[in-house]
Amino acid sequence: AVSNDGHHMLVGKSNGTVVHITPSSGRRLEFLGHQEKINSVDMLPNGRVSISGGSDFIAYVWDSSSGENAGQVFHQFNHPSRVTKVALDSQGRYAFTADSMKVARIWDLKTGELVSDLKYFNRQEVFSTVRFSPDGKLLATGAPSRKLSIWDIATGERVKSWRVTPRKDIRPAGAVVYSVAFRDDNTLITESSAGYAESWKIQ
């Protein structure tokens, strides 16, 4: 993960270490809370709060600032299987964690309390990208299965879903949703492995 100003980088390693780097100053902060491989990392735009998820079934939210509490854990979120995707709301309201089985959760970043579980009926859902809406009401997810979904943060219900366009010369027709962003509160933009950027109207 890279902070908005490009001043900080966050790197998750296969040995369970997470490294917060400030290239301009050479500062390195190593977070050693995990016991197994790191699968996903994210941080707030200013780089001061980080989240990491690992194969030890845990996601940690921790202090990656340069203050005296650097490395301190704010929240620990436990899952029944390895944590495969984590994300933070850019405005510091929510955290997202998902595992390899069937649990995907939205948490209140300030209190650490559970806000909602994403409700889906298939055996599992795998997420390749996650983004919170600017107004704090919706969560957008992309998947390796071409699937783009919108979720209600308060309830965890799926509001709407689409399939991104696959390349015509590939069989079977597939595409991984690499990135999703809110252009505004009613428009999504996706980028996929098919090489297409696409725009989607929520309503």
CSV table of C-alpha atoms in Angstrom, one decimal:
chain,number,residue,atom,x,y,z
A,1,ALA,CA,0.0,0.0,0.0
A,2,VAL,CA,1.1,3.6,-0.7
A,3,SER,CA,0.0,6.7,1.1
A,4,ASN,CA,-1.8,9.4,-0.9
A,5,ASP,CA,1.2,11.8,-0.8
A,6,GLY,CA,3.6,9.0,-1.7
A,7,HIS,CA,5.6,9.6,1.4
A,8,HIS,CA,4.9,6.2,3.0
A,9,MET,CA,4.8,2.6,1.8
A,10,LEU,CA,3.5,-0.5,3.6
A,11,VAL,CA,4.8,-4.0,2.7
A,12,GLY,CA,3.5,-7.3,3.9
A,13,LYS,CA,6.0,-10.2,3.9
A,14,SER,CA,5.7,-13.9,3.7
A,15,ASN,CA,7.5,-14.3,7.1
A,16,GLY,CA,4.7,-12.4,8.9
A,17,THR,CA,6.5,-9.1,9.2
A,18,VAL,CA,4.8,-5.9,8.0
A,19,VAL,CA,7.2,-3.0,7.2
A,20,HIS,CA,6.2,0.7,7.1
A,21,ILE,CA,8.7,2.7,5.1
A,22,THR,CA,9.2,6.4,4.7
A,23,PRO,CA,11.7,6.7,1.8
A,24,SER,CA,12.4,10.4,2.3
A,25,SER,CA,13.8,9.9,5.8
A,26,GLY,CA,14.8,6.3,5.6
A,27,ARG,CA,12.5,5.4,8.6
A,28,ARG,CA,11.5,1.8,8.8
A,29,LEU,CA,8.9,0.5,11.3
A,30,GLU,CA,8.5,-3.3,11.6
A,31,PHE,CA,5.2,-4.7,12.9
A,32,LEU,CA,5.8,-8.1,14.3
A,33,GLY,CA,2.3,-9.0,15.6
A,34,HIS,CA,1.6,-11.7,13.0
A,35,GLN,CA,2.8,-15.3,13.2
A,36,GLU,CA,2.3,-16.3,9.6
A,37,LYS,CA,2.4,-14.9,6.0
A,38,ILE,CA,0.8,-11.5,5.3
A,39,ASN,CA,-1.9,-11.6,2.6
A,40,SER,CA,-3.2,-8.1,2.5
A,41,VAL,CA,-2.3,-4.6,3.8
A,42,ASP,CA,-3.8,-1.1,3.7
A,43,MET,CA,-3.3,2.3,5.4
A,44,LEU,CA,-5.0,5.6,5.8
A,45,PRO,CA,-4.1,8.3,3.2
A,46,ASN,CA,-1.8,10.0,5.7
A,47,GLY,CA,0.0,6.7,6.5
A,48,ARG,CA,-0.5,7.0,10.2
A,49,VAL,CA,-2.8,4.0,10.7
A,50,SER,CA,-2.3,0.6,9.1
A,51,ILE,CA,-4.2,-2.7,8.8
A,52,SER,CA,-2.7,-6.1,8.0
A,53,GLY,CA,-4.2,-9.5,7.5
A,54,GLY,CA,-2.4,-12.8,7.6
A,55,SER,CA,-2.6,-16.6,7.4
A,56,ASP,CA,-2.7,-16.7,11.2
A,57,PHE,CA,-6.5,-15.9,11.0
A,58,ILE,CA,-6.0,-12.4,12.4
A,59,ALA,CA,-6.3,-8.8,11.1
A,60,TYR,CA,-4.6,-6.1,13.1
A,61,VAL,CA,-5.2,-2.3,13.0
A,62,TRP,CA,-2.1,-0.6,14.3
A,63,ASP,CA,-0.3,2.7,14.8
A,64,SER,CA,2.2,3.3,12.0
A,65,SER,CA,2.8,7.0,12.9
A,66,SER,CA,6.2,8.3,14.0
A,67,GLY,CA,4.9,8.9,17.5
A,68,GLU,CA,5.9,7.2,20.7
A,69,ASN,CA,3.1,4.6,20.3
A,70,ALA,CA,4.3,3.4,16.9
A,71,GLY,CA,3.5,-0.2,16.4
A,72,GLN,CA,0.8,-0.3,19.1
A,73,VAL,CA,-2.3,-2.4,18.2
A,74,PHE,CA,-5.6,-0.5,18.1
A,75,HIS,CA,-7.8,-3.4,17.2
A,76,GLN,CA,-7.5,-7.2,16.7
A,77,PHE,CA,-10.1,-8.9,14.4
A,78,ASN,CA,-10.2,-12.7,14.6
A,79,HIS,CA,-11.4,-14.9,11.7
A,80,PRO,CA,-12.1,-18.6,11.4
A,81,SER,CA,-9.7,-19.0,8.5
A,82,ARG,CA,-6.8,-17.1,6.9
A,83,VAL,CA,-7.4,-13.4,6.3
A,84,THR,CA,-7.2,-12.7,2.6
A,85,LYS,CA,-8.3,-9.1,2.2
A,86,VAL,CA,-8.2,-6.0,4.4
A,87,ALA,CA,-9.1,-2.4,3.6
A,88,LEU,CA,-9.5,1.0,5.4
A,89,ASP,CA,-12.0,3.7,4.7
A,90,SER,CA,-10.0,6.7,3.5
A,91,GLN,CA,-11.8,8.9,6.0
A,92,GLY,CA,-11.1,6.7,9.0
A,93,ARG,CA,-14.6,5.5,9.6
A,94,TYR,CA,-14.5,1.8,8.8
A,95,ALA,CA,-12.3,-1.3,8.3
A,96,PHE,CA,-13.0,-4.3,6.1
A,97,THR,CA,-11.7,-7.8,6.7
A,98,ALA,CA,-12.4,-11.0,4.8
A,99,ASP,CA,-11.2,-14.6,5.0
A,100,SER,CA,-10.7,-17.6,2.8
A,101,MET,CA,-14.0,-19.3,3.9
A,102,LYS,CA,-17.2,-17.3,4.2
A,103,VAL,CA,-16.7,-14.4,6.5
A,104,ALA,CA,-16.4,-10.8,5.4
A,105,ARG,CA,-16.9,-8.0,7.9
A,106,ILE,CA,-17.2,-4.2,8.2
A,107,TRP,CA,-15.9,-2.8,11.5
A,108,ASP,CA,-16.1,0.6,13.2
A,109,LEU,CA,-12.5,1.8,13.0
A,110,LYS,CA,-12.8,4.1,16.1
A,111,THR,CA,-14.4,1.6,18.5
A,112,GLY,CA,-13.5,-1.8,16.9
A,113,GLU,CA,-17.1,-2.8,17.1
A,114,LEU,CA,-18.7,-5.0,14.3
A,115,VAL,CA,-20.9,-2.9,12.0
A,116,SER,CA,-22.1,-5.7,9.7
A,117,ASP,CA,-21.3,-9.1,8.0
A,118,LEU,CA,-21.6,-9.2,4.2
A,119,LYS,CA,-24.5,-11.5,3.4
A,120,TYR,CA,-24.0,-13.8,0.4
A,121,PHE,CA,-25.5,-17.2,-0.4
A,122,ASN,CA,-22.7,-19.0,-2.4
A,123,ARG,CA,-20.2,-21.1,-0.5
A,124,GLN,CA,-17.6,-18.3,-0.5
A,125,GLU,CA,-16.7,-15.0,-2.1
A,126,VAL,CA,-13.1,-13.9,-2.9
A,127,PHE,CA,-12.3,-10.2,-3.1
A,128,SER,CA,-9.6,-8.8,-5.3
A,129,THR,CA,-10.4,-5.1,-4.5
A,130,VAL,CA,-12.4,-3.1,-2.0
A,131,ARG,CA,-13.4,0.5,-1.7
A,132,PHE,CA,-15.6,2.5,0.7
A,133,SER,CA,-17.9,5.2,-0.8
A,134,PRO,CA,-17.2,8.9,0.1
A,135,ASP,CA,-20.5,9.2,1.9
A,136,GLY,CA,-19.8,6.2,4.1
A,137,LYS,CA,-23.0,4.3,3.1
A,138,LEU,CA,-21.7,1.8,0.5
A,139,LEU,CA,-18.9,-0.7,0.0
A,140,ALA,CA,-17.8,-1.7,-3.5
A,141,THR,CA,-16.0,-5.0,-4.1
A,142,GLY,CA,-14.4,-6.6,-7.1
A,143,ALA,CA,-13.6,-10.3,-7.6
A,144,PRO,CA,-11.5,-12.6,-9.8
A,145,SER,CA,-14.8,-13.9,-11.2
A,146,ARG,CA,-15.6,-10.7,-13.1
A,147,LYS,CA,-18.0,-9.8,-10.4
A,148,LEU,CA,-18.5,-6.2,-9.2
A,149,SER,CA,-20.8,-5.7,-6.2
A,150,ILE,CA,-22.2,-2.9,-4.1
A,151,TRP,CA,-23.0,-3.5,-0.4
A,152,ASP,CA,-25.0,-1.5,2.2
A,153,ILE,CA,-22.5,-0.9,5.0
A,154,ALA,CA,-25.1,-0.7,7.7
A,155,THR,CA,-26.8,-4.0,6.9
A,156,GLY,CA,-24.3,-6.0,4.9
A,157,GLU,CA,-26.9,-6.6,2.2
A,158,ARG,CA,-25.8,-6.7,-1.4
A,159,VAL,CA,-27.5,-3.8,-3.2
A,160,LYS,CA,-26.4,-4.5,-6.8
A,161,SER,CA,-23.9,-6.5,-8.8
A,162,TRP,CA,-22.5,-6.6,-12.3
A,163,ARG,CA,-20.0,-8.5,-14.4
A,164,VAL,CA,-17.1,-6.7,-16.0
A,165,THR,CA,-16.5,-7.2,-19.7
A,166,PRO,CA,-14.1,-10.1,-20.6
A,167,ARG,CA,-11.7,-10.2,-23.5
A,168,LYS,CA,-13.4,-11.7,-26.5
A,169,ASP,CA,-10.4,-13.8,-27.5
A,170,ILE,CA,-10.1,-15.6,-24.2
A,171,ARG,CA,-11.9,-18.9,-23.4
A,172,PRO,CA,-13.4,-19.4,-21.0
A,173,ALA,CA,-14.3,-15.7,-20.8
A,174,GLY,CA,-12.9,-14.3,-17.6
A,175,ALA,CA,-11.5,-11.2,-16.0
A,176,VAL,CA,-10.2,-10.2,-12.6
A,177,VAL,CA,-11.4,-6.9,-11.2
A,178,TYR,CA,-8.1,-5.3,-10.3
A,179,SER,CA,-9.4,-2.0,-9.0
A,180,VAL,CA,-12.7,-0.2,-8.2
A,181,ALA,CA,-13.3,3.5,-7.3
A,182,PHE,CA,-16.2,5.8,-6.7
A,183,ARG,CA,-16.2,8.6,-9.2
A,184,ASP,CA,-19.0,10.1,-7.2
A,185,ASP,CA,-21.8,8.7,-4.9
A,186,ASN,CA,-23.6,7.3,-7.9
A,187,THR,CA,-20.8,6.2,-10.3
A,188,LEU,CA,-18.2,3.5,-10.1
A,189,ILE,CA,-15.1,3.0,-12.3
A,190,THR,CA,-13.4,-0.4,-12.6
A,191,GLU,CA,-10.2,-1.6,-14.1
A,192,SER,CA,-9.8,-5.3,-15.0
A,193,SER,CA,-7.3,-7.8,-16.3
A,194,ALA,CA,-9.2,-7.7,-19.6
A,195,GLY,CA,-7.7,-4.3,-20.2
A,196,TYR,CA,-10.9,-2.4,-19.9
A,197,ALA,CA,-11.8,0.6,-17.7
A,198,GLU,CA,-15.6,0.7,-17.3
A,199,SER,CA,-18.1,3.0,-15.7
A,200,TRP,CA,-21.1,1.8,-13.8
A,201,LYS,CA,-24.2,3.7,-12.5
A,202,ILE,CA,-25.3,2.6,-9.1
A,203,GLN,CA,-28.9,3.8,-9.5
